[in-house]
Amino acid sequence: MSKSTLDRILQAQGFGARKWCRNLIAEGEVSVAGETVTDYRREFETDQLVFSVYDEEWLYREHLYIALNKPVDYECSRKPSHHPGVLSLLPEQFSHRDVQPVGRLDHDTTGLLLMSDDGAFIHAQSSPKSHIPKVYVATTHAPVTDELVSKLLGGVKLNDEPAPLAALVCNRLDEHRLEIVLEQGKYHQVKRMLAAAGNHCEALNRAQIGQLTLAALELDEGEWCYLSTEQMALLVA
Ligand code: URA
């Protein structure tokens, strides 16, 4: 439980610098439990606090844990150069909270992307020690053969990698689609593994992280949601 003044609360939630938040409050743009509050010094208990800014309601969240269904042609980098960044798909104030993608998907990869402003969570999820499996569906240029599946399961050698990398699971879904499960997250790993095994990845979708499936989240491309405690508990090895 912790109490804070309204200006500090808005600042912590990403609504801008303290001075800006004080102005918003003085101008009557902020309400708490249906009551307009114009004194920025008023203190509120932050746990479960619901407040409105410009008539839009928000729940106070100490940290943000978000799942996005990433569309093609969005970049995960902090300073996107050729396409818009994934942060542009979230409410503007989240970018003032240092929300970052947890790991990266290529600009042309779609699917489940976690985002958060909790450094410990980001580190735990992206650490190679976490062994959290990621499930991808790759569309291949050449047909998926038994030989391709066995090469990916047996391990393929990639440039700059000391040891061969193998898929944990690899299943042919149809003539040109393959489900591949990895526990590492090396640069362009699926595409490079497919190339090393003699095929080419034409499209890639991340369908699952740990036990959390994109399908269960029912997000259209470009949509996002907060993760519940139950959903967070599925992000395990
Ligand atoms: N592997 C890739 O090649 N690209 C991604 O975006 C994710 C995994």
Tab-separated table of C-alpha atoms and ligand atoms in Angstrom:
chain	number	residue	atom	x	y	z
A	1	MET	CA	0.000	0.000	0.000
A	2	SER	CA	1.360	3.444	-0.788
A	3	LYS	CA	-0.069	6.928	-0.933
A	4	SER	CA	0.996	9.665	-3.303
A	5	THR	CA	-0.049	13.129	-4.427
A	6	LEU	CA	-2.106	13.324	-7.602
A	7	ASP	CA	0.614	15.085	-9.624
A	8	ARG	CA	3.138	12.373	-8.727
A	9	ILE	CA	0.630	9.678	-9.580
A	10	LEU	CA	0.014	11.106	-13.049
A	11	GLN	CA	3.719	11.557	-13.643
A	12	ALA	CA	4.451	7.964	-12.588
A	13	GLN	CA	1.756	6.755	-14.978
A	14	GLY	CA	3.426	8.551	-17.898
A	15	PHE	CA	1.147	11.554	-18.353
A	16	GLY	CA	4.069	13.991	-18.527
A	17	ALA	CA	6.427	16.061	-16.417
A	18	ARG	CA	5.261	17.117	-12.955
A	19	LYS	CA	4.509	20.684	-14.088
A	20	TRP	CA	2.435	19.464	-17.018
A	21	CYS	CA	0.488	17.130	-14.709
A	22	ARG	CA	-0.168	19.963	-12.256
A	23	ASN	CA	-1.620	22.045	-15.100
A	24	LEU	CA	-3.833	19.170	-16.243
A	25	ILE	CA	-5.164	18.859	-12.708
A	26	ALA	CA	-5.670	22.638	-12.250
A	27	GLU	CA	-7.567	22.768	-15.549
A	28	GLY	CA	-10.078	20.201	-14.250
A	29	GLU	CA	-9.062	17.445	-16.684
A	30	VAL	CA	-8.446	14.827	-13.975
A	31	SER	CA	-10.976	13.051	-11.821
A	32	VAL	CA	-10.770	10.328	-9.205
A	33	ALA	CA	-13.752	8.104	-8.443
A	34	GLY	CA	-15.976	10.410	-10.526
A	35	GLU	CA	-14.932	13.587	-8.709
A	36	THR	CA	-12.923	16.282	-10.489
A	37	VAL	CA	-9.828	17.016	-8.414
A	38	THR	CA	-8.140	20.381	-8.994
A	39	ASP	CA	-5.671	20.302	-6.088
A	40	TYR	CA	-2.552	18.436	-7.169
A	41	ARG	CA	-1.470	18.019	-3.531
A	42	ARG	CA	-4.388	15.696	-2.733
A	43	GLU	CA	-3.095	12.276	-1.773
A	44	PHE	CA	-4.565	8.970	-2.901
A	45	GLU	CA	-3.870	5.358	-2.158
A	46	THR	CA	-2.409	4.082	-5.439
A	47	ASP	CA	-3.407	0.429	-5.057
A	48	GLN	CA	-6.512	-0.167	-7.236
A	49	LEU	CA	-6.796	3.587	-7.894
A	50	VAL	CA	-9.031	4.414	-10.853
A	51	PHE	CA	-8.633	7.892	-12.303
A	52	SER	CA	-9.651	9.694	-15.489
A	53	VAL	CA	-7.679	12.028	-17.712
A	54	TYR	CA	-9.638	13.837	-20.430
A	55	ASP	CA	-12.575	11.574	-19.543
A	56	GLU	CA	-10.601	8.419	-20.268
A	57	GLU	CA	-10.410	5.988	-17.365
A	58	TRP	CA	-7.164	4.350	-16.202
A	59	LEU	CA	-6.259	1.936	-13.429
A	60	TYR	CA	-3.039	2.798	-11.585
A	61	ARG	CA	-0.429	0.211	-12.514
A	62	GLU	CA	2.940	0.154	-10.866
A	63	HIS	CA	4.302	-1.737	-13.853
A	64	LEU	CA	2.929	-2.484	-17.278
A	65	TYR	CA	2.799	-6.036	-18.622
A	66	ILE	CA	1.434	-6.017	-22.130
A	67	ALA	CA	0.874	-8.472	-24.954
A	68	LEU	CA	0.721	-7.131	-28.504
A	69	ASN	CA	-0.259	-8.915	-31.674
A	70	LYS	CA	2.486	-7.389	-33.771
A	71	PRO	CA	1.614	-6.632	-37.383
A	72	VAL	CA	4.165	-6.648	-40.225
A	73	ASP	CA	6.190	-3.536	-40.921
A	74	TYR	CA	6.619	-2.395	-37.331
A	75	GLU	CA	10.071	-2.279	-35.770
A	76	CYS	CA	10.926	-3.363	-32.240
A	77	SER	CA	13.961	-1.092	-31.965
A	78	ARG	CA	13.888	1.993	-29.740
A	79	LYS	CA	14.827	4.216	-32.644
A	80	PRO	CA	12.957	2.754	-35.603
A	81	SER	CA	14.412	3.778	-38.952
A	82	HIS	CA	12.394	2.273	-41.815
A	83	HIS	CA	9.006	1.510	-40.267
A	84	PRO	CA	7.002	2.815	-37.321
A	85	GLY	CA	7.968	1.433	-33.917
A	86	VAL	CA	5.789	-1.014	-32.000
A	87	LEU	CA	5.432	1.576	-29.215
A	88	SER	CA	3.330	3.682	-31.564
A	89	LEU	CA	0.614	0.993	-31.242
A	90	LEU	CA	0.266	1.668	-27.483
A	91	PRO	CA	-1.171	4.698	-25.649
A	92	GLU	CA	1.258	7.605	-25.841
A	93	GLN	CA	1.896	7.817	-22.099
A	94	PHE	CA	3.347	4.286	-22.060
A	95	SER	CA	6.388	5.519	-24.002
A	96	HIS	CA	7.071	7.980	-21.165
A	97	ARG	CA	7.254	4.973	-18.827
A	98	ASP	CA	10.137	3.343	-20.632
A	99	VAL	CA	8.033	0.485	-21.931
A	100	GLN	CA	10.166	-1.808	-24.095
A	101	PRO	CA	9.631	-4.939	-26.128
A	102	VAL	CA	10.743	-8.099	-24.347
A	103	GLY	CA	13.183	-9.412	-26.942
A	104	ARG	CA	12.664	-8.528	-30.561
A	105	LEU	CA	10.705	-9.671	-33.545
A	106	ASP	CA	11.902	-8.698	-37.027
A	107	HIS	CA	9.935	-5.976	-38.780
A	108	ASP	CA	8.324	-8.566	-41.056
A	109	THR	CA	7.536	-11.069	-38.253
A	110	THR	CA	4.024	-10.997	-36.819
A	111	GLY	CA	2.511	-12.326	-33.609
A	112	LEU	CA	2.951	-12.382	-29.880
A	113	LEU	CA	5.222	-9.690	-28.478
A	114	LEU	CA	5.460	-8.907	-24.768
A	115	MET	CA	6.155	-5.361	-23.647
A	116	SER	CA	6.896	-4.019	-20.192
A	117	ASP	CA	8.505	-1.277	-18.130
A	118	ASP	CA	9.636	-3.748	-15.450
A	119	GLY	CA	13.375	-4.290	-15.930
A	120	ALA	CA	13.482	-7.397	-13.746
A	121	PHE	CA	10.658	-9.005	-15.746
A	122	ILE	CA	12.289	-8.121	-19.076
A	123	HIS	CA	15.588	-9.556	-17.885
A	124	ALA	CA	14.021	-12.752	-16.525
A	125	GLN	CA	12.069	-13.330	-19.736
A	126	SER	CA	14.954	-12.624	-22.105
A	127	SER	CA	17.749	-14.304	-20.176
A	128	PRO	CA	19.159	-17.354	-22.002
A	129	LYS	CA	18.966	-19.112	-18.629
A	130	SER	CA	15.171	-18.832	-18.556
A	131	HIS	CA	14.712	-21.562	-21.232
A	132	ILE	CA	11.207	-20.275	-21.994
A	133	PRO	CA	10.091	-21.931	-25.240
A	134	LYS	CA	8.794	-19.767	-28.087
A	135	VAL	CA	6.556	-21.285	-30.731
A	136	TYR	CA	6.782	-19.951	-34.287
A	137	VAL	CA	4.887	-20.796	-37.442
A	138	ALA	CA	7.090	-20.344	-40.498
A	139	THR	CA	5.837	-20.262	-44.066
A	140	THR	CA	8.533	-21.756	-46.264
A	141	HIS	CA	9.470	-21.153	-49.878
A	142	ALA	CA	10.175	-24.788	-50.709
A	143	PRO	CA	7.942	-27.605	-49.436
A	144	VAL	CA	8.501	-28.863	-45.900
A	145	THR	CA	10.179	-32.263	-46.123
A	146	ASP	CA	11.017	-34.901	-43.511
A	147	GLU	CA	14.667	-34.123	-44.192
A	148	LEU	CA	14.136	-30.439	-43.303
A	149	VAL	CA	12.388	-31.391	-40.072
A	150	SER	CA	15.175	-33.795	-39.080
A	151	LYS	CA	17.880	-31.239	-39.861
A	152	LEU	CA	16.159	-28.625	-37.666
A	153	LEU	CA	15.693	-31.135	-34.853
A	154	GLY	CA	19.254	-32.430	-35.175
A	155	GLY	CA	20.824	-28.956	-35.123
A	156	VAL	CA	22.193	-26.644	-37.790
A	157	LYS	CA	25.379	-24.625	-37.732
A	158	LEU	CA	24.936	-20.850	-38.013
A	159	ASN	CA	27.711	-18.336	-38.676
A	160	ASP	CA	28.961	-16.779	-35.429
A	161	GLU	CA	27.450	-19.542	-33.310
A	162	PRO	CA	30.000	-21.900	-31.750
A	163	ALA	CA	27.649	-24.887	-31.522
A	164	PRO	CA	24.813	-26.064	-33.788
A	165	LEU	CA	21.341	-24.833	-32.798
A	166	ALA	CA	18.427	-27.244	-32.722
A	167	ALA	CA	14.664	-26.835	-32.529
A	168	LEU	CA	13.043	-28.255	-29.383
A	169	VAL	CA	10.064	-29.320	-31.449
A	170	CYS	CA	9.475	-29.161	-35.180
A	171	ASN	CA	6.243	-30.188	-36.891
A	172	ARG	CA	5.159	-30.028	-40.497
A	173	LEU	CA	1.749	-28.289	-40.505
A	174	ASP	CA	1.146	-28.474	-44.249
A	175	GLU	CA	3.144	-28.361	-47.481
A	176	HIS	CA	4.597	-24.917	-46.817
A	177	ARG	CA	4.092	-24.399	-43.104
A	178	LEU	CA	6.201	-25.526	-40.212
A	179	GLU	CA	5.786	-25.169	-36.454
A	180	ILE	CA	9.151	-24.671	-34.808
A	181	VAL	CA	9.813	-24.317	-31.085
A	182	LEU	CA	12.998	-22.622	-29.872
A	183	GLU	CA	14.270	-21.868	-26.432
A	184	GLN	CA	16.990	-19.446	-27.516
A	185	GLY	CA	16.344	-16.078	-29.148
A	186	LYS	CA	19.330	-15.505	-31.407
A	187	TYR	CA	19.305	-12.848	-34.097
A	188	HIS	CA	17.003	-13.926	-37.004
A	189	GLN	CA	17.212	-17.425	-35.568
A	190	VAL	CA	14.298	-19.098	-37.330
A	191	LYS	CA	15.116	-17.556	-40.692
A	192	ARG	CA	18.804	-18.431	-40.390
A	193	MET	CA	18.065	-21.978	-39.255
A	194	LEU	CA	15.705	-22.516	-42.187
A	195	ALA	CA	18.297	-21.114	-44.597
A	196	ALA	CA	21.015	-23.320	-43.068
A	197	ALA	CA	18.733	-26.325	-43.520
A	198	GLY	CA	18.297	-25.504	-47.220
A	199	ASN	CA	14.909	-23.742	-47.293
A	200	HIS	CA	13.805	-20.114	-47.028
A	201	CYS	CA	11.404	-18.440	-44.607
A	202	GLU	CA	8.797	-16.378	-46.441
A	203	ALA	CA	6.698	-15.359	-43.434
A	204	LEU	CA	6.991	-15.838	-39.698
A	205	ASN	CA	4.489	-15.645	-36.861
A	206	ARG	CA	5.132	-16.123	-33.151
A	207	ALA	CA	2.162	-18.046	-31.823
A	208	GLN	CA	3.166	-18.772	-28.237
A	209	ILE	CA	5.575	-17.855	-25.421
A	210	GLY	CA	5.844	-20.413	-22.613
A	211	GLN	CA	2.277	-21.679	-22.259
A	212	LEU	CA	0.683	-18.369	-23.291
A	213	THR	CA	-0.859	-18.577	-26.759
A	214	LEU	CA	-1.706	-15.648	-28.965
A	215	ALA	CA	-4.945	-17.418	-29.918
A	216	ALA	CA	-6.142	-17.363	-26.287
A	217	LEU	CA	-5.615	-13.599	-26.126
A	218	GLU	CA	-7.972	-13.049	-29.094
A	219	LEU	CA	-6.136	-9.958	-30.306
A	220	ASP	CA	-6.478	-8.731	-33.867
A	221	GLU	CA	-3.240	-7.617	-35.537
A	222	GLY	CA	-2.129	-4.341	-33.987
A	223	GLU	CA	-4.246	-4.880	-30.848
A	224	TRP	CA	-2.786	-5.170	-27.372
A	225	CYS	CA	-3.978	-6.086	-23.869
A	226	TYR	CA	-2.746	-6.002	-20.274
A	227	LEU	CA	-1.657	-9.419	-19.044
A	228	SER	CA	-3.549	-10.794	-16.066
A	229	THR	CA	-1.771	-12.536	-13.185
A	230	GLU	CA	-2.995	-15.874	-14.560
A	231	GLN	CA	-1.616	-15.100	-18.023
A	232	MET	CA	1.724	-13.982	-16.548
A	233	ALA	CA	1.949	-17.309	-14.729
A	234	LEU	CA	1.925	-19.048	-18.123
A	235	LEU	CA	5.180	-17.355	-19.197
A	236	VAL	CA	7.369	-20.129	-17.886
A	237	ALA	CA	9.621	-22.863	-19.217
B	1	URA	N1	13.438	-15.694	-35.626
B	1	URA	C1	13.554	-14.875	-36.691
B	1	URA	O1	14.216	-15.201	-37.664
B	1	URA	N2	12.897	-13.710	-36.655
B	1	URA	C2	12.115	-13.305	-35.622
B	1	URA	O2	11.529	-12.225	-35.670
B	1	URA	C3	12.012	-14.174	-34.508
B	1	URA	C4	12.683	-15.370	-34.533
